Every structure is written in structure tokens, then in C-alpha cells.
Amino acid sequence: RQHLAVVCVPSIPRAIGTIPVRSHLLNRLRPAMSPAAPPSSDRTHVDVSEYYGKVLSKTEDLKTNACCTSAAPPEHIRECLRKIHPDVIAKLGLSFQYYGCGLTLPPLLEGCTVLDLGCGSGRDCYIASQLVGPSGLVIGVDMTDAQLDVAREHETWHARSFGYSAANTRFLRGYVERLEELDVAPGSVDVIVSNCVINLSPDKEAVLRGCLRLLKPGGELYFSDVYADRRVPRVLREHAVLWGECLSGALYWNDFQNLARKVGFGDPRLVEDAPITVENAKLEEVVAPHRVKFFSATYRLFLIPELEPHCEDYGQAVVYRGTVPHCPAAFALDDHHEMETGKVFPVCGNTYRMLHDTRFQDHFDFIGSWEKHYGIYEGCGTTMPFRSGTKGAEGEGGGCC
């Protein structure tokens, strides 16, 4: 989508740029990250920390395009990037190309408390720091000391650069599967973001449960990650390089949606997706026989207990006021709900709640009630939601209405 800066949905590129193969870097990984054994929790933490702390010194060291997006951010995000210390940018390579599946900063963050899972050297945190403003707070968590050292070194510099009297950032060492161990109060976070990190975790259910515990009512988990069109076979899950490259830890999309609902995030919403290709001859030889297709996708999960398993019709509608910053013409909740300013837009009950029971409430007028039920929205199916990987899939996918 070329108009995303207007409709307020950060973009994942439809055509992801390729990363040149560097066989000497593959050889460097053999001793430290042998794919001979399955990735246990402790071993996975060590391997991933080693991979992102030592093996990857810049974006060009990646061996696939799974963890890199070539899409240019919207102009207001680029303006934020220009104010970030060069050392933070240098750790991640080129200014507008970095580790991750896409931009994971949703709109309307002013005054919010934002938690970044797998913050690395802090670039997304320092972007968010500017978006939340001096009254907001950004907390970054990572398990890699080498990355955190860079982030912490420049906190005071960034506060001064942004014109703040004090830093509005905190950087904590910890594991995304053990968020309860962080010095963060339950129910205190408005938005949790994550950029191609949850797939690296050996216990994804624990990550989601930890996020649910920390979010305020109506808060959201907004994250980009890698998914597969089927369950990734064991032989690929045991390959440490593919794990570090964000591929072999990918969840089968339907397992992810079921897991999200099980934990308490009803009706996961897909914001954007794009196919991933393994632009590396050696790794393609490993992946190709299993015919697994990988996708980069951004989801948003809201903490709203009343969300129903499917999209139900109560005859409701909303009117977008055009007041969300940087979204004057339209607001996109997900990949099939783009609401033009001033136009009555029919919605299901879940979409109504995602706008009414969240920080977006003041930016919409709401029409209708819960008194009469008209049945399920037609087309609310369970086929693979990634339109980039299907033919004729317009209108299909989870949460259709």
C-alpha cells in the first residue's frame, strides 16, 4: 500500500529486498550454532543472543530476507529517525533498513506506555519515545547485553535531542518468555510492540500470556513476525541458522490464531502480510524439500474480554472523524477495515469494540447498540489469511466483516 502514511497502517513491503549471500559468515556460525540438536529454551537463548550480539554486526550480515524490510517508513517516522544517535543507527546498518519484519509502531501513541519486546540497540524505542512524548514512557527489553549497552549509553543524549527534561525510556535485560520477572507492573502498559522476535522464542504461549498480564484493558499487542503455511518440520526447527534468521521458529498461522484466542486475545487482526523468499542458495537447499511457505505479517491483538470467536452482526456502524494524527483521510484498523473520514462504515461487534473500548474511542462516532443480533457476517471464514500467498483470496481470512 503506497498510501499508508495517510491511512495510518505501517507498511510491510509487498516485494521484500534481497540480502546478498555471504558464505564466509555461514562458516563462522558452524562452531557456535550447530543445528545438530533441537533448540531447548536455554540453548535457544544462548544461540540467539550470540547470533544478534556477535555474528550480526549490521543488517548486511543477515543471510536471508526474513528479518529485513526494504520499505521506507512514513515521513513522520523518517523525521524521528533523523533525530536518533548515529551509534544506534550504525548497529542496525542502513538508515531505513533494519532487522525486523516491518514497522511496528501503530498510530495514536501520545501519552502511552509502550513496551518493546526484543528492543535490541533501541532504535524503535527511540522512535516511540518521540511518538509518546514527554508524558509517555517507552520500555525496551532484550536479553543481549551487547545491544542493550548501545541503547543505554545514549538515553540522556536522546532526551536532550527530543527536548525532554528527562529520559522517557527504560531498558531492561530479560527474556520475553518471562515478562513477569521484569520491573513492570501488571496492567500498566498501553501498547506492546515486537519486531520479528516472538518467533525466536522457544515458548510462544508464555510470551503471549506475559503480554496479556501487562496490558491495560483495551490495550494491544501490535507486532510483526514470521509465519508459515503449515507446521514447520522438526529438521528445520533444529537448524540454528534458520532459527536465528527468524524462519524455523515461525508458527503455522492457524496455530498462532488458536493460541492467541486460547491465551485471551480474541479475534486476532491481520494488518499486513508479504511473502518471504530465502535468497540464499545453501539455506534454500535445506528448506525447499519441505515446501514450507513463509510470510512476514503484522498482527494486532486487543485485550478486550468481550470479543466473540467470530464476527457477529448487530447492525452497528462507525464514522471516522479524521482526527488520528497522520491519518486525515482514512484510518485502517486492519487489512480489510479502512474507514474514510466522515463516511458511515458498517462493522461487526468485534470491530465496534476494538474502536470503542480502546484509545481510538474519541476519534469515532458510534451508531447502533447490542439489542438485536442479525447473525454472523458472511465470509467470516477460517482459510489462510495471507492474501499475498493465495489466489482469489479477496474477502477471505479470519475476522472478515
C-alpha positions as a printed Julia matrix, in Angstrom:
401×3 Matrix{Float64}:
   0.0     0.0    0.0
   1.57    3.22  -1.14
  -0.83    5.44   0.86
  -0.11    4.02   4.28
   1.24    7.25   5.69
  -2.23    8.68   5.13
  -4.38    5.8    6.31
  -2.11    5.06   9.22
  -1.04    1.46   8.71
   2.75    0.89   8.81
   3.79   -0.99   5.71
   5.42   -4.33   5.16
   6.76   -4.35   1.6
   4.98   -6.47  -0.97
   8.33   -7.16  -2.59
  10.97   -7.64   0.05
  14.53   -6.73  -0.89
  17.11   -9.48  -1.08
  20.21   -9.81   1.06
  23.45  -10.95  -0.65
  24.74  -14.38   0.33
  27.89  -14.36   2.44
  29.17  -17.92   2.7
  32.05  -16.94   4.99
  29.52  -15.76   7.56
  27.73  -19.1    7.35
  31.03  -20.8    8.1
  31.57  -18.53  11.14
  28.3   -19.83  12.57
  29.12  -23.54  12.43
  31.05  -23.86  15.71
  28.81  -21.63  17.81
  25.41  -22.56  16.37
  25.45  -26.19  15.28
  22.0   -27.36  14.1
  22.55  -30.86  15.42
  20.15  -30.73  18.37
  16.66  -29.29  18.92
  16.59  -25.78  20.36
  15.88  -26.16  24.07
  14.86  -23.0   25.9
  18.26  -22.25  27.48
  20.21  -23.19  24.39
  17.96  -21.11  22.16
  18.52  -18.05  24.34
  22.29  -18.51  24.13
  22.24  -19.08  20.36
  20.0   -16.12  19.61
  21.95  -13.82  21.91
  25.21  -14.94  20.27
  23.73  -14.51  16.81
  22.38  -11.0   17.31
  25.11   -9.83  19.66
  28.23  -11.08  17.86
  27.57  -12.68  14.46
  25.29   -9.91  13.2
  27.12   -6.63  13.46
  24.95   -4.94  10.81
  21.95   -5.64   8.59
  24.1    -6.85   5.69
  25.25   -9.82   7.81
  21.81  -11.44   7.56
  21.69  -14.48   5.29
  18.02  -14.3    4.27
  15.5   -11.5    3.79
  13.18  -12.82   6.52
  14.35  -10.31   9.12
  14.8    -7.29   6.9
  12.35   -4.91   5.28
  13.25   -2.6    2.41
  10.11   -0.47   2.75
  10.65    3.2    3.54
   8.74    4.31   6.65
   6.21    7.17   6.51
   7.65   10.66   6.56
   6.86   11.34  10.23
   8.76    8.18  11.18
  11.68    9.19   8.98
  11.75   12.53  10.76
  12.03   10.65  14.05
  14.85    8.53  12.65
  16.85   11.63  11.78
  16.99   12.52  15.48
  18.43    9.19  16.63
  22.09    8.9   17.6
  24.33    7.57  14.8
  25.66    4.78  17.01
  22.16    3.32  17.4
  21.62    3.52  13.65
  25.06    2.07  12.92
  24.34   -1.08  14.93
  21.45   -1.78  12.6
  23.05   -0.95   9.27
  21.35    1.33   6.73
  19.12    4.14   7.96
  15.89    2.76   6.54
  16.71   -0.96   6.51
  16.97   -2.94   9.7
  16.39   -6.23  11.45
  12.67   -6.94  11.57
   9.62   -7.81   9.51
   8.21   -4.31   9.22
   7.48   -1.11  11.09
   5.68   -1.98  14.33
   4.58    1.38  15.67
   0.81    1.8   15.48
  -0.81    5.25  15.42
  -2.01    7.3   18.37
   0.76    6.71  20.9
   0.97   10.13  22.58
   0.97    9.75  26.35
   1.06    5.95  26.16
   3.26    3.46  27.94
   4.87    1.3   25.25
   6.81   -1.93  25.8
   9.15   -3.13  23.04
   9.94   -6.85  23.16
  13.42   -7.56  21.81
  14.37   -3.9   21.61
  17.95   -4.52  20.51
  20.0    -1.34  20.42
  16.89    0.77  20.9
  16.1     2.27  17.54
  12.36    1.53  17.61
  12.29    2.59  21.28
  13.76    5.96  20.42
  11.25    6.4   17.6
   8.46    5.53  20.03
   9.99    7.89  22.6
   9.23   10.77  20.26
   5.73    9.49  19.45
   4.63    9.05  23.07
   6.02   12.46  24.03
   7.39   13.6   27.38
   4.29   12.36  29.25
   4.66    8.83  27.86
   7.06    6.02  28.67
   8.9     3.53  26.49
  10.32    0.34  27.99
  12.67   -1.84  25.99
  13.5    -5.4   26.97
  16.22   -7.56  25.45
  18.4   -10.47  26.54
  21.5    -9.37  24.63
  23.89   -7.22  26.65
  25.8    -6.01  23.6
  22.62   -4.48  22.17
  21.41   -3.04  25.47
  24.77   -1.37  26.1
  24.29    0.69  22.94
  20.72    1.61  23.85
  21.54    2.68  27.42
  24.63    4.66  26.5
  22.6     7.27  24.64
  19.49    7.76  26.8
  20.48   11.19  28.08
  21.6    12.28  24.61
  18.22   11.39  23.14
  16.24   13.1   25.91
  18.12   16.33  25.2
  17.74   15.86  21.46
  13.98   15.46  21.82
  13.72   18.47  24.11
  12.7    16.46  27.19
  13.72   17.42  30.72
  14.32   13.73  31.5
  14.54   10.49  29.58
  11.22    8.75  28.96
  12.9     5.42  28.19
  13.94    2.41  30.27
  15.98   -0.54  29.02
  15.69   -3.83  30.89
  17.55   -7.09  30.49
  15.19  -10.03  30.42
  13.5   -12.77  28.47
  10.29  -12.33  26.54
   9.02  -15.66  27.92
   9.46  -14.37  31.48
   7.93  -10.92  31.4
   6.64  -11.4   34.94
  10.24  -11.05  36.13
  10.54   -7.51  34.76
  10.1    -4.43  36.91
   6.86   -3.61  35.08
   3.53   -3.57  36.92
   0.68   -5.79  35.66
  -1.97   -3.86  33.75
   0.29   -0.84  33.23
   1.12   -0.97  29.5
  -0.99    0.57  26.73
   0.77   -0.93  23.72
   3.27   -3.77  23.37
   5.27   -3.89  20.15
   7.64   -6.5   18.8
   9.54   -6.76  15.55
  10.37  -10.28  14.39
  11.13  -11.5   17.92
   8.33  -13.77  19.15
   9.18  -16.42  16.53
  12.65  -16.62  18.11
  11.14  -17.64  21.43
  11.0   -21.34  22.37
   7.8   -20.74  24.39
   5.45  -18.52  22.43
   2.46  -19.18  24.66
   4.41  -17.82  27.63
   5.17  -14.66  25.64
   1.51  -14.06  24.83
   0.41  -14.76  28.41
   3.02  -12.33  29.69
   1.79   -9.66  27.3
  -1.81  -10.2   28.38
  -0.78   -9.76  32.02
   1.0    -6.45  31.4
  -1.59   -4.78  29.17
  -4.22   -2.37  30.4
  -7.86   -3.18  29.49
  -8.26   -2.16  25.86
  -4.5    -2.27  25.32
  -2.97   -4.01  22.34
  -0.09   -6.17  21.23
   0.99   -4.88  17.83
   3.76   -6.9   16.26
   5.36   -8.12  13.07
   6.63  -11.67  12.79
   7.17  -14.66  10.53
   4.5   -17.31   9.92
   4.29  -20.48   7.88
   1.53  -22.02   5.76
   1.99  -25.31   7.65
   3.72  -26.59  10.77
   7.48  -26.3   10.35
   9.06  -29.81  10.4
  11.48  -30.75  13.15
  14.52  -30.89  10.89
  14.08  -27.19  10.11
  13.29  -26.27  13.71
  16.63  -27.87  14.7
  18.6   -25.7   12.27
  20.14  -22.92  14.35
  20.92  -20.57  11.45
  17.36  -20.79  10.16
  16.16  -20.15  13.72
  18.36  -17.07  14.08
  17.15  -15.87  10.69
  13.56  -15.94  12.04
  12.38  -18.78   9.78
  12.41  -22.12  11.58
  10.71  -20.7   14.68
   7.76  -19.49  12.62
   4.34  -20.56  13.81
   1.81  -22.15  11.49
  -0.69  -19.3   11.03
  -3.68  -21.27  12.31
  -1.78  -22.5   15.37
  -0.93  -18.87  16.13
  -4.53  -17.71  15.87
  -5.76  -20.57  18.04
  -3.01  -19.9   20.58
  -3.85  -16.2   20.73
  -7.51  -16.99  21.41
  -6.59  -19.62  24.0
  -4.49  -17.11  25.93
  -7.21  -14.46  25.85
  -6.63  -12.36  22.74
  -9.91  -12.82  20.89
 -10.18  -12.2   17.14
  -6.55  -11.57  16.07
  -6.46   -8.99  13.28
  -4.06   -9.16  10.36
  -2.77   -5.72   9.38
  -0.4    -6.56   6.52
   1.47   -9.5    5.05
   4.08  -10.29   2.43
   5.74  -13.49   1.16
   9.27  -14.33   2.26
  11.82  -15.89  -0.07
  15.08  -17.45   1.1
  17.62  -15.63  -1.04
  20.46  -17.93  -0.05
  21.45  -20.98  -2.07
  22.7   -23.08   0.86
  19.66  -22.44   3.0
  17.27  -22.93   0.08
  18.65  -26.46  -0.29
  17.62  -27.12   3.3
  14.16  -25.55   3.08
  13.0   -26.45  -0.44
  12.31  -30.2    0.05
   9.75  -29.4    2.78
   7.73  -26.97   0.6
   7.05  -24.64   3.53
   5.97  -21.14   2.55
   6.89  -18.33   4.9
   5.17  -14.98   5.35
   6.02  -11.76   7.08
   2.89  -10.43   8.78
   1.79   -7.76  11.2
  -0.98   -8.6   13.67
  -2.76   -6.6   16.32
  -4.26   -8.32  19.36
  -6.53   -6.38  21.72
  -7.15   -7.12  25.38
 -10.95   -6.98  25.24
 -12.54   -9.93  27.07
 -15.92   -9.39  25.37
 -14.6   -10.17  21.86
 -16.5   -13.05  20.3
 -14.96  -16.05  18.47
 -16.45  -14.9   15.16
 -17.66  -11.67  13.61
 -21.28  -11.2   14.64
 -23.65   -8.66  13.09
 -25.54   -6.3   15.43
 -26.38   -3.72  12.77
 -23.69   -1.37  14.03
 -21.56    1.2   12.23
 -18.89    3.8   12.91
 -17.91    7.14  11.42
 -14.24    8.1   11.49
 -13.69   11.75  12.44
 -10.32   12.1   10.68
  -8.58   13.13  13.9
  -5.94   10.44  14.46
  -2.56   12.14  13.85
  -1.14   11.49  10.37
  -4.45    9.89   9.29
  -6.57   12.78   7.94
  -8.25   10.95   5.07
  -8.82    7.45   6.43
  -7.97    5.08   9.27
  -7.13    1.4    8.72
  -7.74   -0.91  11.64
  -6.51   -3.95   9.71
  -6.15   -5.23   6.15
  -9.88   -5.09   5.42
 -11.18   -2.23   7.57
 -10.14    1.08   6.03
 -12.59    3.76   7.16
 -12.77    7.0    5.2
 -13.26   10.21   7.11
 -16.91   11.16   7.51
 -18.33    8.02   5.88
 -20.65    5.61   7.68
 -18.83    2.28   7.85
 -20.78   -0.88   8.9
 -18.87   -3.07  11.35
 -19.26   -6.31  13.26
 -19.5    -6.34  17.03
 -15.8    -7.12  17.47
 -14.67   -4.24  15.28
 -17.05   -1.94  17.14
 -15.4    -2.92  20.43
 -11.86   -2.57  19.04
 -12.64    1.06  18.29
 -14.96    1.86  21.19
 -13.15    0.13  24.06
  -9.63    1.32  23.19
  -7.6     4.51  22.83
  -9.36    5.1   19.47
 -12.75    5.85  21.03
 -12.57    9.64  20.85
 -11.85    9.55  17.13
 -15.09    7.84  16.07
 -18.82    8.3   16.24
 -20.66    5.08  17.06
 -24.0     4.0   15.64
 -26.18    1.21  16.97
 -26.45   -0.93  20.07
 -26.28   -4.56  21.18
 -30.04   -5.08  21.41
 -30.59   -7.02  18.19
 -28.44   -9.73  16.6
 -28.6   -10.31  12.83
 -26.37  -13.39  12.59
 -22.79  -13.87  11.53
 -21.08  -11.7    8.94
 -20.96  -13.52   5.63
 -17.41  -14.5    4.67
 -16.1   -14.83   8.22
 -14.03  -17.88   7.33
 -11.01  -19.82   8.51
  -8.9   -20.0    5.34
  -5.28  -18.86   5.34
  -5.43  -15.08   5.89
  -2.3   -14.09   3.96
  -3.55  -12.66   0.7
  -0.02  -12.48  -0.65
   0.11  -16.3   -0.64
  -3.26  -17.11  -2.17
  -5.07  -16.58  -5.43
  -8.51  -15.06  -5.43
  -8.45  -14.64  -1.67
 -10.05  -11.19  -1.59
 -12.51  -11.07   1.26
 -11.27  -14.24   2.93
  -9.44  -14.68   6.21
 -10.02  -14.63   9.92
 -12.18  -11.86  11.29
 -13.78  -10.94   7.96
 -16.62   -8.48   8.1
